[in-house]
XYZ file of C-alpha atoms in Angstrom:
494
model
C -120.274 -0.848 135.673
C -120.952 -0.895 139.578
C -119.139 2.532 140.243
C -121.912 4.370 138.106
C -124.065 2.602 139.929
C -123.118 3.593 142.863
C -122.867 7.051 141.975
C -126.556 6.946 141.222
C -127.293 4.785 144.667
C -125.835 8.026 146.086
C -127.010 11.224 144.821
C -131.262 9.292 146.177
C -128.607 9.171 149.437
C -128.260 12.716 149.439
C -131.907 13.765 148.733
C -132.902 12.113 152.005
C -129.871 13.999 153.750
C -130.913 16.937 152.009
C -134.605 17.038 153.697
C -132.848 16.059 157.185
C -130.755 18.425 157.094
C -133.256 21.034 156.179
C -136.405 19.479 158.625
C -133.243 19.803 161.360
C -132.715 23.754 160.326
C -136.234 24.317 160.793
C -137.032 22.225 163.709
C -134.758 24.468 165.366
C -135.288 27.869 163.884
C -139.499 28.399 162.586
C -141.115 24.927 163.588
C -144.275 25.846 166.087
C -143.722 24.563 169.467
C -146.379 22.406 169.588
C -145.537 20.770 165.907
C -141.908 19.128 167.889
C -143.875 15.116 168.443
C -144.593 14.672 165.105
C -141.498 16.468 163.299
C -139.846 14.054 166.028
C -141.622 10.871 164.250
C -141.009 12.517 160.455
C -137.698 12.692 161.006
C -136.891 9.211 162.873
C -139.113 7.848 159.702
C -136.873 9.046 157.778
C -133.405 8.943 159.365
C -134.682 5.230 158.972
C -135.051 4.914 155.146
C -132.296 7.018 154.969
C -129.417 4.416 157.279
C -131.482 1.462 155.134
C -131.058 2.928 151.668
C -127.766 3.883 153.119
C -126.436 0.274 154.398
C -128.514 -1.208 151.104
C -126.256 -5.275 151.054
C -125.896 -4.364 147.406
C -123.356 -1.080 148.246
C -121.261 -3.971 149.417
C -121.295 -5.470 146.264
C -121.149 -2.831 143.889
C -118.179 -1.951 146.037
C -115.954 -5.272 145.328
C -116.652 -5.378 142.052
C -116.143 -1.352 141.395
C -112.637 -2.275 143.097
C -111.386 -4.127 139.694
C -112.504 -1.948 137.759
C -110.239 0.487 135.696
C -110.985 4.341 137.322
C -109.059 7.220 137.630
C -107.428 8.477 139.959
C -110.107 10.984 141.849
C -112.804 7.403 141.196
C -110.481 4.932 143.917
C -110.229 8.132 146.660
C -113.933 8.116 146.501
C -114.391 4.353 146.444
C -111.935 4.540 149.110
C -114.153 7.021 151.251
C -117.548 5.343 150.283
C -115.603 2.578 151.645
C -114.709 3.215 155.249
C -118.418 5.493 155.329
C -120.365 2.389 154.468
C -118.227 0.393 156.914
C -119.038 2.606 160.100
C -122.709 2.803 158.788
C -123.924 -0.463 159.003
C -122.645 -0.869 162.751
C -126.288 0.032 163.323
C -129.327 -1.215 162.702
C -131.683 0.781 161.436
C -134.193 0.222 163.804
C -131.722 0.994 166.804
C -131.019 4.225 164.326
C -135.018 5.437 164.598
C -135.212 4.462 168.094
C -132.044 7.295 168.923
C -133.178 9.776 166.126
C -136.710 9.931 168.407
C -134.707 9.742 171.825
C -132.399 12.795 171.002
C -135.283 15.485 169.425
C -137.548 14.507 172.624
C -134.321 15.210 175.013
C -133.218 18.547 172.653
C -136.534 19.398 172.350
C -137.066 18.844 176.589
C -133.360 20.483 177.044
C -134.946 24.207 174.811
C -137.784 24.143 177.565
C -136.357 23.088 180.516
C -132.266 24.689 180.383
C -134.121 28.383 180.714
C -136.187 26.954 183.821
C -132.599 25.448 185.240
C -134.684 21.917 185.560
C -132.150 19.171 185.843
C -134.415 16.505 187.720
C -137.233 16.743 185.035
C -134.433 17.657 181.961
C -132.415 14.287 183.917
C -134.481 11.455 183.213
C -134.521 12.015 179.029
C -130.875 12.189 179.300
C -130.213 9.341 180.930
C -132.096 7.490 177.901
C -130.059 9.371 175.653
C -126.786 8.352 177.597
C -127.910 4.650 177.368
C -128.193 4.206 173.600
C -124.918 5.785 172.944
C -123.382 3.578 175.016
C -125.278 0.980 172.869
C -123.451 2.546 169.914
C -120.763 2.378 171.182
C -120.888 -1.150 172.046
C -122.319 -1.438 168.374
C -120.050 0.829 166.999
C -116.966 -1.236 168.384
C -117.469 -4.313 167.725
C -117.704 -3.975 164.033
C -114.202 -1.681 164.157
C -112.432 -2.814 166.334
C -111.726 0.105 168.291
C -112.422 0.975 172.451
C -116.061 2.145 172.246
C -115.406 6.506 172.807
C -113.057 6.031 170.015
C -115.646 4.070 167.909
C -116.924 7.441 168.821
C -114.497 10.009 167.975
C -114.271 8.030 164.760
C -117.601 9.407 163.980
C -116.399 13.050 163.514
C -112.675 12.717 163.392
C -112.436 10.032 161.497
C -108.064 8.468 162.893
C -108.400 10.313 166.267
C -108.143 8.209 169.327
C -108.470 8.518 173.015
C -105.425 7.988 174.237
C -103.650 10.218 171.637
C -105.781 13.136 172.550
C -105.095 12.788 175.727
C -101.491 13.813 176.273
C -102.608 16.545 174.156
C -105.010 17.914 176.227
C -103.124 17.212 179.489
C -99.413 19.163 178.581
C -102.029 21.562 176.997
C -104.033 22.394 180.610
C -100.873 22.177 182.447
C -100.159 24.529 180.103
C -103.429 27.055 180.456
C -103.882 26.650 184.687
C -100.411 28.641 185.047
C -101.289 30.935 181.407
C -104.681 32.551 182.289
C -103.470 34.130 185.796
C -101.061 35.471 183.871
C -103.510 36.616 181.282
C -105.258 37.505 183.416
C -102.851 39.815 185.472
C -101.193 41.397 182.165
C -105.721 42.419 181.852
C -105.726 44.367 185.088
C -102.121 45.779 184.764
C -103.486 47.210 180.886
C -105.923 48.642 181.980
C -105.700 49.916 185.596
C -103.790 52.404 182.721
C -106.194 53.244 180.718
C -109.718 51.738 181.513
C -112.029 49.222 179.761
C -114.837 51.765 177.513
C -118.033 49.586 178.832
C -120.218 49.069 176.102
C -123.493 51.170 175.668
C -126.662 49.137 174.635
C -129.020 48.784 174.153
C -128.050 47.465 170.947
C -131.118 46.601 168.118
C -131.036 43.371 167.002
C -132.433 44.224 163.692
C -128.609 46.115 163.564
C -127.045 44.336 164.693
C -128.067 41.282 162.265
C -127.412 44.446 159.295
C -123.794 44.955 160.883
C -123.305 39.980 160.938
C -124.794 40.195 157.209
C -121.939 43.111 156.080
C -119.460 41.123 157.892
C -120.850 37.927 156.516
C -120.418 39.780 152.696
C -117.204 40.829 153.260
C -114.933 37.458 154.197
C -116.971 35.516 151.216
C -120.796 33.689 152.873
C -122.937 33.470 149.286
C -126.228 34.503 149.846
C -127.529 32.957 146.752
C -126.406 29.501 148.382
C -127.513 30.365 152.460
C -129.138 32.486 154.695
C -128.756 33.443 158.920
C -131.232 33.043 161.140
C -131.601 32.806 165.779
C -131.945 30.116 167.389
C -131.224 28.643 171.062
C -127.669 27.469 170.388
C -125.764 29.351 167.488
C -124.782 26.577 164.621
C -124.411 25.675 161.320
C -126.662 22.758 159.259
C -128.530 22.849 156.110
C -126.543 21.529 152.798
C -123.592 22.857 150.644
C -126.005 24.800 148.131
C -128.238 26.146 151.447
C -126.760 26.798 154.517
C -128.345 27.662 157.908
C -125.980 29.530 160.239
C -127.816 30.557 163.554
C -126.650 33.232 166.301
C -128.274 33.992 169.525
C -128.507 38.148 170.511
C -127.589 40.506 173.146
C -129.294 43.728 173.604
C -126.345 44.694 175.868
C -123.561 43.258 173.852
C -123.058 43.165 170.301
C -119.663 40.968 170.109
C -121.459 38.025 171.275
C -123.835 37.508 168.483
C -121.254 38.825 166.292
C -118.464 36.115 167.223
C -121.416 33.649 166.443
C -121.796 34.949 163.485
C -117.854 34.993 162.494
C -117.819 31.816 164.084
C -120.554 29.788 162.207
C -119.957 31.779 159.791
C -116.471 29.832 159.167
C -118.001 26.735 158.996
C -120.915 27.705 155.542
C -117.560 28.789 153.707
C -116.395 25.412 154.220
C -119.894 23.714 152.820
C -120.622 26.160 150.212
C -116.336 25.468 148.658
C -116.874 21.481 148.914
C -115.943 20.084 144.844
C -119.562 20.059 143.937
C -119.012 16.909 141.326
C -118.792 14.976 144.593
C -121.598 16.000 147.087
C -123.212 13.288 146.692
C -120.070 11.123 147.634
C -118.124 10.992 151.344
C -115.910 11.949 148.798
C -117.272 15.027 149.106
C -118.198 15.989 152.419
C -115.788 18.127 154.403
C -112.907 15.783 156.634
C -114.116 15.414 159.375
C -115.209 17.623 162.955
C -111.314 18.770 163.756
C -111.290 20.448 160.537
C -114.047 21.957 159.756
C -113.499 23.090 163.955
C -110.667 24.680 162.356
C -112.410 26.533 159.216
C -115.047 28.212 162.772
C -112.248 29.267 164.358
C -110.090 29.952 162.076
C -112.482 32.935 161.100
C -113.775 33.202 164.867
C -110.029 33.556 166.152
C -107.689 34.531 163.360
C -110.028 36.648 161.460
C -111.794 37.856 163.696
C -109.654 38.851 166.785
C -106.818 39.759 164.946
C -105.877 43.449 165.537
C -105.667 44.062 161.210
C -109.109 43.088 161.049
C -110.913 45.767 163.063
C -108.780 48.344 161.378
C -110.954 47.330 158.600
C -114.266 46.280 161.022
C -114.816 49.566 163.058
C -116.243 51.886 160.335
C -118.941 49.294 159.851
C -119.468 49.267 163.314
C -119.827 53.255 162.831
C -121.867 52.337 160.085
C -124.500 49.115 160.991
C -125.016 50.759 165.155
C -124.043 54.161 165.338
C -121.139 53.489 167.566
C -117.584 55.180 167.011
C -114.784 53.039 168.320
C -111.423 53.572 168.727
C -108.695 51.033 168.624
C -107.674 51.001 172.129
C -111.068 50.878 173.497
C -112.214 47.577 170.811
C -109.859 45.400 171.555
C -110.004 45.477 175.518
C -113.302 43.696 174.382
C -112.106 41.581 171.394
C -109.480 39.813 174.045
C -111.297 39.852 176.725
C -110.134 37.545 179.278
C -112.253 36.380 182.307
C -112.830 33.466 183.870
C -117.019 32.425 182.471
C -118.881 28.974 183.032
C -120.273 29.794 179.239
C -118.573 27.730 176.987
C -119.407 29.432 173.774
C -119.262 32.681 175.579
C -116.156 31.950 176.343
C -112.075 33.486 175.159
C -110.562 32.035 173.030
C -107.478 30.976 176.483
C -110.145 29.701 178.853
C -112.145 28.357 175.599
C -109.989 25.227 175.951
C -110.321 24.681 179.494
C -114.433 24.228 178.901
C -113.486 21.281 176.053
C -111.121 19.418 177.623
C -113.843 19.368 180.667
C -116.189 18.221 178.520
C -114.145 15.454 176.776
C -112.966 14.228 180.500
C -116.533 13.908 180.985
C -118.244 12.384 178.306
C -115.440 9.877 178.248
C -116.205 8.269 181.679
C -120.201 8.850 180.741
C -119.514 6.469 177.721
C -116.958 4.546 179.702
C -119.806 4.007 182.371
C -117.836 5.334 184.852
C -119.622 8.217 185.846
C -123.362 8.505 185.220
C -125.538 10.892 183.991
C -126.314 11.895 187.265
C -123.478 12.463 188.542
C -122.262 14.902 186.346
C -123.662 18.643 188.591
C -121.292 17.323 191.004
C -118.347 15.836 188.708
C -118.933 18.805 186.893
C -118.850 20.908 189.346
C -115.338 19.439 191.085
C -113.847 20.330 187.553
C -114.951 23.909 186.018
C -113.008 24.495 190.119
C -110.284 22.959 189.887
C -109.725 23.954 186.090
C -111.542 27.874 186.561
C -111.766 28.363 190.121
C -116.517 28.613 189.265
C -118.443 26.803 190.922
C -121.533 25.447 189.079
C -122.840 22.969 191.753
C -126.250 24.708 191.995
C -126.657 25.985 188.287
C -127.101 22.912 186.222
C -128.427 25.284 183.110
C -124.673 27.065 183.184
C -123.560 23.645 183.622
C -124.030 20.240 182.069
C -127.319 21.875 180.528
C -125.488 24.716 178.448
C -124.716 22.944 175.700
C -127.120 20.681 173.224
C -125.010 18.429 172.033
C -125.551 16.232 174.929
C -129.085 16.011 174.604
C -127.932 15.779 170.756
C -126.859 12.623 171.605
C -123.359 14.242 169.843
C -120.293 12.252 172.237
C -117.043 12.238 170.653
C -117.687 15.706 169.334
C -116.009 18.194 171.771
C -112.416 17.503 171.316
C -112.962 18.393 167.724
C -113.013 21.966 169.442
C -109.828 22.872 170.948
C -108.293 19.996 168.199
C -109.359 22.888 165.774
C -108.258 25.730 167.661
C -104.779 23.922 167.133
C -104.922 23.388 163.788
C -106.623 26.650 162.210
C -103.757 28.308 164.623
C -101.137 26.435 162.047
C -103.463 26.945 159.424
C -102.955 31.144 159.413
C -99.158 30.374 160.253
C -98.689 29.062 157.082
C -101.068 31.651 155.360
C -99.291 34.216 156.625
C -95.067 31.949 155.755
C -96.656 31.897 152.127
C -98.918 35.132 152.193
C -96.642 37.917 154.894
C -99.283 40.696 153.712
C -102.167 38.472 155.275
C -102.792 41.300 157.829
C -102.523 44.464 155.509
C -105.068 42.832 153.369
C -106.971 42.270 156.433
C -106.392 45.406 157.472
C -107.955 46.723 154.322
C -110.725 44.640 154.253
C -110.069 42.037 151.202
C -110.092 38.721 151.833
C -109.259 36.923 148.739
C -105.801 36.027 149.153
C -106.600 34.851 152.345
C -109.780 32.525 151.443
C -108.287 31.352 148.232
C -105.361 29.731 150.178
C -108.069 27.878 152.269
C -109.866 26.757 149.047
C -106.537 25.662 147.344
C -105.960 23.881 150.962
C -108.918 22.604 152.486
C -111.717 23.575 151.001
C -110.987 21.987 146.932
C -109.200 18.900 148.871
C -112.937 17.549 150.659
C -112.279 13.942 152.348
C -110.039 13.759 149.535
C -106.891 12.664 152.504
C -106.836 11.838 156.662
C -107.137 14.655 158.839
C -103.375 14.390 159.773
C -102.349 14.000 155.893
C -104.354 17.273 155.114
C -104.142 19.301 157.715
C -99.606 18.273 156.876
C -100.219 18.629 153.317
C -101.906 22.238 153.534
C -99.743 23.699 155.946
C -95.879 21.320 155.666
C -95.941 20.144 159.161
C -97.672 17.678 160.846
C -99.917 19.288 163.743
C -97.376 21.634 166.091
C -99.364 22.809 169.357
C -96.171 25.144 169.511
C -98.103 27.046 166.892
C -101.398 27.069 169.580
C -99.706 28.213 172.736
C -96.983 30.940 170.449
C -100.418 32.742 169.672
C -101.788 32.336 172.818
C -98.430 34.372 174.094
C -98.784 36.601 171.924
C -101.857 37.658 171.298
C -102.545 38.066 175.887
C -99.244 37.392 176.818
C -96.655 40.438 178.815
């Protein structure tokens, strides 16, 4: 049977994906600096082999034949998703994939070194090479998929979403936030005038911060028999579902920065660890796009991790692992602190979407050829001045060099962050409607019912449905940004 042939072939492809994922995680966390060039060569070669196997012409024949076989509903869904994934994969020749992988890895390696030196001039040639390849990729994909070039890139991360649909939503949110940020800051200032914020004492030993993060990961549901926590330049979740590698970065002056990074990446990891194992080698068994993935990480970081009820349980954890006693009145001004800042990953949930909207607008112009990589510092500075009243003109390290995404060639990914925040707020609202005691559960350190709802409605469904269908099935309605703005008003308004 052709379906059986596909099943066997996909298991071999999964093995290559496993190797690439673990090599990539190791490269970002443990590889010696001198190993970079050979690691890039090895991974580009493996990526070429993987691409050749995943785009083999016989797969198209097997798909066509399998469509005529007697398949159950789950197998039919698996075949539909494989056909969609195969069409997207066959847009690119193996030679291009190898060339792009090598350029991306070398650019990312340079970024790690040159960002610390604030060396935009040294970094620019490598970034220009990546942008040129991204434009080439976008054109190749657009020709096959019949999409706008930038939409063809978004399709790789969040199938079904289109820039023309995202832009007006982001424009409306931007308008709301440009008014709401000053309001939230004014409310915060008024509260702090009545009760000044207790400073973070520090220094906080990294090993103690790590212990705190591990304790919270385990409580929320992370399976340490299938994952681990490391350190990297930029927090990420990598590896494979049976061996999830998450990372954070530590500041000895601020334990909340690393902890929130851990909670965010744990949200990603829980999604991966709870995907249906029997379909792990099929596209059906993968996570349903990056907006949904970001909704899972932001659900843990924002809806749980910044929920006052969570901190009723978490305060004794701080005392145990950091040796400091905090009250709710003392910790919440830190957890809910709003501040215009330069760094996206350190941004609060009020200002964070403005960082994402800026990147969405810039990369849309980069891919479309309306903006050159060399002009990014000026364009970035203009956006930051408009949205957050901050300047980065002489500080590219905290401007267009701050994220790993563009050096790694991940264009079309950024919209997922804010779409995910909206979806997370909507999921929390639906969960609370079904389980009114969710806040009480958090306060008592009971995370099982919350995880069960997410497992049933999101994790176990994998890629069976499109993102809009999956969200509507889980929450009972289509994407509704009102849940997100209501959440911000309730937590940060007067």
